[in-house]
Amino acid sequence: MTIINLNGKKYKTATKTLTELKKELNINKTTYVLVNGTKTCKNKNLYNNISVSFIKKNSFVSLKEYNSMMSYRYGKETFNKIKSAQVAVAGLGGIGSNVAIMLARTGIGELFLVDFDKVDVSNLNRQHYFIEQLGSFKTKALKEQITKINPFVKVKTKNIFIKEKNIKTLFYKYKIICEGFDKAQNKAMLINTVLTKLPKSYIIASNGMAGYSGANDIKTVKKTKKLYVCGDFKNEVNENNSLYATRVQVCAAHVANIAVRLVLGITEE
Amino acid sequence: MKVNGKTFLLTKPQTLNEFLKRNNYDISKIVIELNGEIISKDKYNKIKIKNNDKLEILTFVGGG
């Protein structure tokens, strides 16, 4: 007998292979198979603790199945760190909206999304919003999207203009804060305040991503023990240098990537 | 002193604020680390800088 993990539950079987197991359970072609979290079409030998999930095509999974699938995919220890992580995103424009979506897909357990603004048409060339969301608060619009991508992420939101006086109250709970502001002054204000008032928190900032020069110019730099900065450190947005989805998303991916690395306990870049 | 890794000779005693103004830094757009410590803005006027100090000035640009 083999004891396998079937759709997140223990299951005892006398079958020796995936094909035999499918016959035993009457699994037909409207179902696809994940073995240890990864989709497969091939037959495989079964062994103790192998994870097998049969998932009906076009259907979603339960929390239990999701946890099992992701644990096998990432490895249990890694997934547990990701699932129990809490990350804040301050400012939900080109950087913040894309960072939030990437972190949700990754499976970060809790996201705290803060912005005062509403979605408008000028946002759509680079920010992660839809036409049907024009006029909605960015916090609400992103929460809606995340629910459709990964409903197991807890999304907390706050519609508020972030200023020096409310930063401590808003973010003291969060060990990882991603900065997604537009104006240089606001970036500097948030970073100065977090580094001096919330010394236990990491802040990941973005600095320079406008225009269409090379994507390789955008990098992650660890500036101080608690400050990481992603960007080309140069290309400012102005009338002659616009923001493009491509470079903004490269920069957002740098921010999200260092957030995930910090969640996993990796502090060196 | 060292400013962003480059050697800089201070010719007279001055506060951090005076140094930044003299060298055309926009105080609203920077983050400062002096000898490994982040300096909050309200201290720029009080802190005197001297040779042997190590100053890191990170200037932010808009966009995000």
CSV table of C-alpha atoms in Angstrom, one decimal:
chain,number,residue,atom,x,y,z
A,1,MET,CA,0.0,0.0,0.0
A,2,THR,CA,1.1,3.5,-0.7
A,3,ILE,CA,-0.1,6.6,1.2
A,4,ILE,CA,-0.2,9.5,-1.1
A,5,ASN,CA,-1.4,13.1,-0.7
A,6,LEU,CA,-4.5,13.3,-2.9
A,7,ASN,CA,-6.0,16.8,-3.4
A,8,GLY,CA,-4.5,17.9,0.0
A,9,LYS,CA,-5.8,14.8,1.9
A,10,LYS,CA,-4.1,11.5,2.9
A,11,TYR,CA,-5.2,8.6,0.6
A,12,LYS,CA,-4.2,5.0,0.8
A,13,THR,CA,-4.0,3.1,-2.5
A,14,ALA,CA,-2.9,-0.3,-3.8
A,15,THR,CA,-2.2,1.2,-7.3
A,16,LYS,CA,1.3,1.6,-8.4
A,17,THR,CA,1.1,4.3,-11.0
A,18,LEU,CA,-0.7,7.5,-11.9
A,19,THR,CA,-2.6,5.8,-14.7
A,20,GLU,CA,-3.8,3.0,-12.4
A,21,LEU,CA,-4.8,5.6,-9.8
A,22,LYS,CA,-6.8,7.5,-12.4
A,23,LYS,CA,-8.7,4.3,-13.2
A,24,GLU,CA,-9.3,3.6,-9.5
A,25,LEU,CA,-10.9,7.0,-9.1
A,26,ASN,CA,-12.7,7.2,-12.4
A,27,ILE,CA,-10.8,10.3,-13.4
A,28,ASN,CA,-11.6,11.3,-17.0
A,29,LYS,CA,-10.3,13.7,-19.6
A,30,THR,CA,-12.1,16.7,-18.2
A,31,THR,CA,-9.6,16.7,-15.4
A,32,TYR,CA,-5.9,17.7,-15.3
A,33,VAL,CA,-3.2,16.3,-13.0
A,34,LEU,CA,-0.7,18.1,-10.8
A,35,VAL,CA,2.1,16.0,-9.4
A,36,ASN,CA,4.0,17.7,-6.6
A,37,GLY,CA,2.3,21.0,-7.6
A,38,THR,CA,3.3,20.8,-11.3
A,39,LYS,CA,1.0,20.0,-14.2
A,40,THR,CA,1.9,16.7,-16.0
A,41,CYS,CA,0.5,14.5,-18.8
A,42,LYS,CA,2.9,11.6,-18.3
A,43,ASN,CA,2.4,8.5,-16.3
A,44,LYS,CA,4.4,8.3,-13.1
A,45,ASN,CA,5.2,5.8,-10.4
A,46,LEU,CA,3.5,6.5,-7.0
A,47,TYR,CA,5.4,6.6,-3.8
A,48,ASN,CA,4.7,7.5,-0.2
A,49,ASN,CA,3.9,11.2,0.3
A,50,ILE,CA,3.8,12.1,-3.4
A,51,SER,CA,1.3,14.9,-3.9
A,52,VAL,CA,-1.3,14.2,-6.6
A,53,SER,CA,-4.1,16.7,-7.4
A,54,PHE,CA,-6.9,16.0,-9.9
A,55,ILE,CA,-8.5,19.3,-10.8
A,56,LYS,CA,-11.5,19.7,-13.1
A,57,LYS,CA,-10.6,21.8,-16.1
A,58,ASN,CA,-11.8,25.4,-15.7
A,59,SER,CA,-12.4,25.1,-12.0
A,60,PHE,CA,-10.6,26.6,-9.1
A,61,VAL,CA,-9.2,24.8,-6.0
A,62,SER,CA,-10.1,24.8,-2.3
A,63,LEU,CA,-7.8,26.4,0.3
A,64,LYS,CA,-6.6,23.0,1.3
A,65,GLU,CA,-5.8,22.0,-2.3
A,66,TYR,CA,-4.1,25.4,-2.9
A,67,ASN,CA,-1.9,25.0,0.2
A,68,SER,CA,-0.9,21.5,-0.8
A,69,MET,CA,-0.3,22.4,-4.4
A,70,MET,CA,1.9,25.5,-3.5
A,71,SER,CA,3.7,23.7,-0.7
A,72,TYR,CA,4.9,21.0,-3.2
A,73,ARG,CA,5.6,23.6,-5.9
A,74,TYR,CA,7.7,26.0,-3.8
A,75,GLY,CA,8.8,23.5,-1.0
A,76,LYS,CA,6.9,23.5,2.3
A,77,GLU,CA,9.3,25.8,4.2
A,78,THR,CA,9.4,28.4,1.4
A,79,PHE,CA,5.7,28.4,0.9
A,80,ASN,CA,5.1,28.7,4.7
A,81,LYS,CA,7.3,31.8,4.8
A,82,ILE,CA,5.4,33.3,1.8
A,83,LYS,CA,2.0,32.4,3.1
A,84,SER,CA,2.6,34.0,6.5
A,85,ALA,CA,4.3,37.2,5.2
A,86,GLN,CA,2.7,40.6,5.4
A,87,VAL,CA,3.8,43.3,2.9
A,88,ALA,CA,2.7,46.9,2.6
A,89,VAL,CA,2.5,48.8,-0.6
A,90,ALA,CA,2.5,52.6,-0.3
A,91,GLY,CA,1.2,54.3,-3.5
A,92,LEU,CA,-0.6,52.2,-6.1
A,93,GLY,CA,0.5,53.7,-9.4
A,94,GLY,CA,2.8,52.1,-12.0
A,95,ILE,CA,5.1,50.5,-9.4
A,96,GLY,CA,2.6,49.8,-6.6
A,97,SER,CA,-0.2,48.3,-8.7
A,98,ASN,CA,2.2,45.9,-10.5
A,99,VAL,CA,4.1,45.0,-7.3
A,100,ALA,CA,0.8,44.2,-5.6
A,101,ILE,CA,-0.3,41.9,-8.4
A,102,MET,CA,3.0,40.1,-8.5
A,103,LEU,CA,3.1,39.6,-4.7
A,104,ALA,CA,-0.5,38.3,-4.8
A,105,ARG,CA,0.3,35.8,-7.6
A,106,THR,CA,3.4,34.7,-5.6
A,107,GLY,CA,1.0,34.0,-2.6
A,108,ILE,CA,2.2,36.6,-0.1
A,109,GLY,CA,-0.3,36.0,2.8
A,110,GLU,CA,-1.3,39.6,3.5
A,111,LEU,CA,-1.1,42.7,1.5
A,112,PHE,CA,-1.8,46.2,2.8
A,113,LEU,CA,-2.5,48.6,0.0
A,114,VAL,CA,-2.6,52.3,0.5
A,115,ASP,CA,-3.4,55.1,-1.9
A,116,PHE,CA,-5.8,58.1,-1.9
A,117,ASP,CA,-6.4,58.2,-5.6
A,118,LYS,CA,-8.9,56.9,-8.1
A,119,VAL,CA,-8.2,55.1,-11.4
A,120,ASP,CA,-8.2,57.5,-14.4
A,121,VAL,CA,-7.6,57.0,-18.1
A,122,SER,CA,-4.0,58.3,-18.0
A,123,ASN,CA,-3.1,55.4,-15.7
A,124,LEU,CA,-3.9,52.6,-18.2
A,125,ASN,CA,-0.6,52.8,-20.2
A,126,ARG,CA,1.3,51.3,-17.3
A,127,GLN,CA,-0.7,50.8,-14.2
A,128,HIS,CA,-2.5,47.5,-13.5
A,129,TYR,CA,-6.2,48.6,-13.9
A,130,PHE,CA,-9.0,48.1,-16.3
A,131,ILE,CA,-11.3,50.4,-18.2
A,132,GLU,CA,-14.3,49.2,-16.2
A,133,GLN,CA,-12.4,50.4,-13.1
A,134,LEU,CA,-12.1,54.0,-14.1
A,135,GLY,CA,-13.3,56.2,-11.2
A,136,SER,CA,-12.9,53.4,-8.6
A,137,PHE,CA,-10.5,53.9,-5.7
A,138,LYS,CA,-7.2,52.2,-6.7
A,139,THR,CA,-7.3,50.3,-3.4
A,140,LYS,CA,-10.7,48.8,-4.2
A,141,ALA,CA,-9.8,48.2,-7.9
A,142,LEU,CA,-6.7,46.2,-7.0
A,143,LYS,CA,-8.5,44.3,-4.2
A,144,GLU,CA,-11.1,43.2,-6.8
A,145,GLN,CA,-8.4,42.0,-9.2
A,146,ILE,CA,-6.5,40.1,-6.5
A,147,THR,CA,-9.6,38.3,-5.5
A,148,LYS,CA,-9.8,37.1,-9.1
A,149,ILE,CA,-6.2,36.0,-9.2
A,150,ASN,CA,-5.5,34.6,-5.7
A,151,PRO,CA,-8.5,34.8,-3.3
A,152,PHE,CA,-6.4,33.3,-0.5
A,153,VAL,CA,-4.4,36.5,-0.2
A,154,LYS,CA,-5.8,38.7,2.6
A,155,VAL,CA,-6.0,42.2,1.2
A,156,LYS,CA,-6.3,45.2,3.6
A,157,THR,CA,-6.7,48.6,2.1
A,158,LYS,CA,-6.8,52.2,3.2
A,159,ASN,CA,-7.8,55.3,1.1
A,160,ILE,CA,-5.6,57.9,2.6
A,161,PHE,CA,-3.0,60.5,1.5
A,162,ILE,CA,0.2,59.3,3.0
A,163,LYS,CA,2.1,62.0,4.8
A,164,GLU,CA,4.9,62.3,7.4
A,165,LYS,CA,2.4,62.4,10.3
A,166,ASN,CA,0.4,59.2,9.5
A,167,ILE,CA,3.2,56.9,8.3
A,168,LYS,CA,4.0,55.4,11.7
A,169,THR,CA,0.4,54.6,12.5
A,170,LEU,CA,-0.3,53.2,9.1
A,171,PHE,CA,2.7,51.0,8.7
A,172,TYR,CA,4.1,50.1,12.1
A,173,LYS,CA,2.9,46.5,11.8
A,174,TYR,CA,4.7,45.9,8.5
A,175,LYS,CA,8.3,44.7,8.3
A,176,ILE,CA,8.4,45.1,4.5
A,177,ILE,CA,7.1,48.3,2.9
A,178,CYS,CA,7.3,48.9,-0.9
A,179,GLU,CA,7.3,52.6,-2.0
A,180,GLY,CA,5.3,53.3,-5.2
A,181,PHE,CA,5.0,57.1,-5.2
A,182,ASP,CA,5.3,59.3,-8.2
A,183,LYS,CA,6.9,62.5,-6.8
A,184,ALA,CA,10.6,62.5,-5.7
A,185,GLN,CA,9.7,64.6,-2.6
A,186,ASN,CA,7.1,62.0,-1.5
A,187,LYS,CA,9.6,59.2,-2.0
A,188,ALA,CA,12.2,60.9,0.1
A,189,MET,CA,9.7,61.8,2.8
A,190,LEU,CA,8.4,58.2,3.1
A,191,ILE,CA,11.9,56.7,3.1
A,192,ASN,CA,13.3,59.2,5.7
A,193,THR,CA,10.3,58.7,7.9
A,194,VAL,CA,10.3,54.9,7.8
A,195,LEU,CA,14.1,54.7,8.3
A,196,THR,CA,14.0,57.0,11.3
A,197,LYS,CA,10.6,56.2,12.9
A,198,LEU,CA,10.2,52.5,12.0
A,199,PRO,CA,13.7,51.2,12.3
A,200,LYS,CA,12.6,47.5,12.2
A,201,SER,CA,11.0,47.8,8.8
A,202,TYR,CA,12.6,47.3,5.5
A,203,ILE,CA,11.7,49.9,2.8
A,204,ILE,CA,12.0,49.1,-0.9
A,205,ALA,CA,12.0,52.2,-3.0
A,206,SER,CA,11.9,52.9,-6.7
A,207,ASN,CA,14.1,55.6,-8.3
A,208,GLY,CA,14.3,56.3,-12.0
A,209,MET,CA,12.4,54.2,-14.6
A,210,ALA,CA,11.0,56.8,-17.1
A,211,GLY,CA,11.7,56.6,-20.9
A,212,TYR,CA,12.6,53.7,-23.1
A,213,SER,CA,16.3,53.2,-22.5
A,214,GLY,CA,17.7,49.7,-21.8
A,215,ALA,CA,16.0,47.5,-19.3
A,216,ASN,CA,19.4,46.4,-18.0
A,217,ASP,CA,20.0,49.8,-16.6
A,218,ILE,CA,17.4,49.1,-13.9
A,219,LYS,CA,18.9,47.4,-10.9
A,220,THR,CA,18.4,46.7,-7.2
A,221,VAL,CA,20.8,48.3,-4.8
A,222,LYS,CA,21.0,47.8,-1.1
A,223,LYS,CA,21.7,51.3,0.1
A,224,THR,CA,21.6,50.8,3.9
A,225,LYS,CA,20.7,47.9,6.2
A,226,LYS,CA,17.0,48.6,5.8
A,227,LEU,CA,16.8,50.4,2.5
A,228,TYR,CA,16.8,48.9,-1.0
A,229,VAL,CA,16.4,51.0,-4.1
A,230,CYS,CA,15.4,49.8,-7.5
A,231,GLY,CA,15.7,51.8,-10.7
A,232,ASP,CA,18.2,53.4,-13.1
A,233,PHE,CA,18.7,56.2,-10.5
A,234,LYS,CA,18.6,58.8,-13.3
A,235,ASN,CA,15.6,58.8,-15.7
A,236,GLU,CA,13.0,61.2,-14.2
A,237,VAL,CA,9.5,61.5,-15.5
A,238,ASN,CA,8.8,64.9,-17.2
A,239,GLU,CA,7.2,66.4,-20.4
A,240,ASN,CA,10.0,65.0,-22.6
A,241,ASN,CA,10.4,61.6,-20.8
A,242,SER,CA,7.2,59.7,-20.2
A,243,LEU,CA,6.7,56.5,-18.3
A,244,TYR,CA,6.3,53.3,-20.3
A,245,ALA,CA,4.7,50.0,-19.1
A,246,THR,CA,7.8,48.0,-20.0
A,247,ARG,CA,10.4,49.8,-17.9
A,248,VAL,CA,7.9,50.5,-15.1
A,249,GLN,CA,7.2,46.8,-14.9
A,250,VAL,CA,10.8,45.9,-15.0
A,251,CYS,CA,11.3,48.2,-12.0
A,252,ALA,CA,8.2,46.9,-10.3
A,253,ALA,CA,9.5,43.3,-10.7
A,254,HIS,CA,12.8,44.4,-9.0
A,255,VAL,CA,10.8,45.8,-6.1
A,256,ALA,CA,8.6,42.7,-5.8
A,257,ASN,CA,11.5,40.4,-6.2
A,258,ILE,CA,13.5,41.9,-3.3
A,259,ALA,CA,10.3,41.8,-1.2
A,260,VAL,CA,10.0,38.1,-1.8
A,261,ARG,CA,13.7,37.6,-1.0
A,262,LEU,CA,13.3,39.5,2.3
A,263,VAL,CA,10.3,37.3,3.1
A,264,LEU,CA,12.5,34.3,2.6
A,265,GLY,CA,15.2,35.8,4.9
A,266,ILE,CA,17.7,36.8,2.1
A,267,THR,CA,19.0,40.2,2.9
A,268,GLU,CA,22.0,40.5,0.5
A,269,GLU,CA,21.6,41.6,-3.0
B,1,MET,CA,35.4,63.8,4.0
B,2,LYS,CA,33.9,61.3,1.7
B,3,VAL,CA,30.7,62.2,-0.2
B,4,ASN,CA,29.2,59.3,-2.1
B,5,GLY,CA,32.6,57.6,-2.1
B,6,LYS,CA,34.5,60.7,-3.5
B,7,THR,CA,37.0,62.7,-1.4
B,8,PHE,CA,35.8,66.2,-0.6
B,9,LEU,CA,37.9,68.7,1.4
B,10,LEU,CA,35.9,70.9,3.9
B,11,THR,CA,37.5,74.3,4.1
B,12,LYS,CA,35.5,75.7,7.0
B,13,PRO,CA,33.2,74.3,9.7
B,14,GLN,CA,29.6,74.0,8.6
B,15,THR,CA,26.3,72.3,9.3
B,16,LEU,CA,24.9,69.6,7.1
B,17,ASN,CA,22.3,72.0,5.9
B,18,GLU,CA,24.8,74.6,4.8
B,19,PHE,CA,26.9,71.9,3.0
B,20,LEU,CA,23.8,70.7,1.1
B,21,LYS,CA,22.7,74.2,0.1
B,22,ARG,CA,26.2,75.2,-1.0
B,23,ASN,CA,26.4,72.1,-3.2
B,24,ASN,CA,22.9,72.6,-4.7
B,25,TYR,CA,21.1,69.6,-3.3
B,26,ASP,CA,17.3,69.8,-3.2
B,27,ILE,CA,16.7,68.9,0.5
B,28,SER,CA,13.2,67.7,-0.3
B,29,LYS,CA,14.4,65.0,-2.6
B,30,ILE,CA,17.2,63.4,-0.7
B,31,VAL,CA,17.9,60.7,1.9
B,32,ILE,CA,21.1,61.1,3.9
B,33,GLU,CA,23.3,58.7,5.7
B,34,LEU,CA,26.1,60.1,7.8
B,35,ASN,CA,28.7,57.7,9.1
B,36,GLY,CA,26.2,54.8,8.6
B,37,GLU,CA,23.3,56.5,10.3
B,38,ILE,CA,20.2,57.9,8.6
B,39,ILE,CA,19.7,61.5,9.5
B,40,SER,CA,16.2,62.9,9.9
B,41,LYS,CA,15.5,66.2,8.1
B,42,ASP,CA,15.0,68.1,11.3
B,43,LYS,CA,18.6,67.5,12.2
B,44,TYR,CA,20.2,68.8,9.1
B,45,ASN,CA,20.5,72.3,10.7
B,46,LYS,CA,22.0,71.0,13.9
B,47,ILE,CA,24.6,68.5,12.7
B,48,LYS,CA,28.1,69.9,12.1
B,49,ILE,CA,30.0,68.0,9.5
B,50,LYS,CA,33.8,67.6,9.6
B,51,ASN,CA,36.6,66.0,7.6
B,52,ASN,CA,36.7,62.2,8.2
B,53,ASP,CA,32.9,62.1,8.0
B,54,LYS,CA,31.4,59.7,5.5
B,55,LEU,CA,28.4,61.1,3.8
B,56,GLU,CA,26.0,59.3,1.5
B,57,ILE,CA,23.4,61.4,-0.3
B,58,LEU,CA,20.8,59.5,-2.2
B,59,THR,CA,18.8,61.8,-4.6
B,60,PHE,CA,15.4,60.7,-5.8
B,61,VAL,CA,13.8,61.4,-9.2
B,62,GLY,CA,10.1,61.4,-10.0
B,63,GLY,CA,8.2,58.6,-11.6
B,64,GLY,CA,6.4,55.5,-10.4
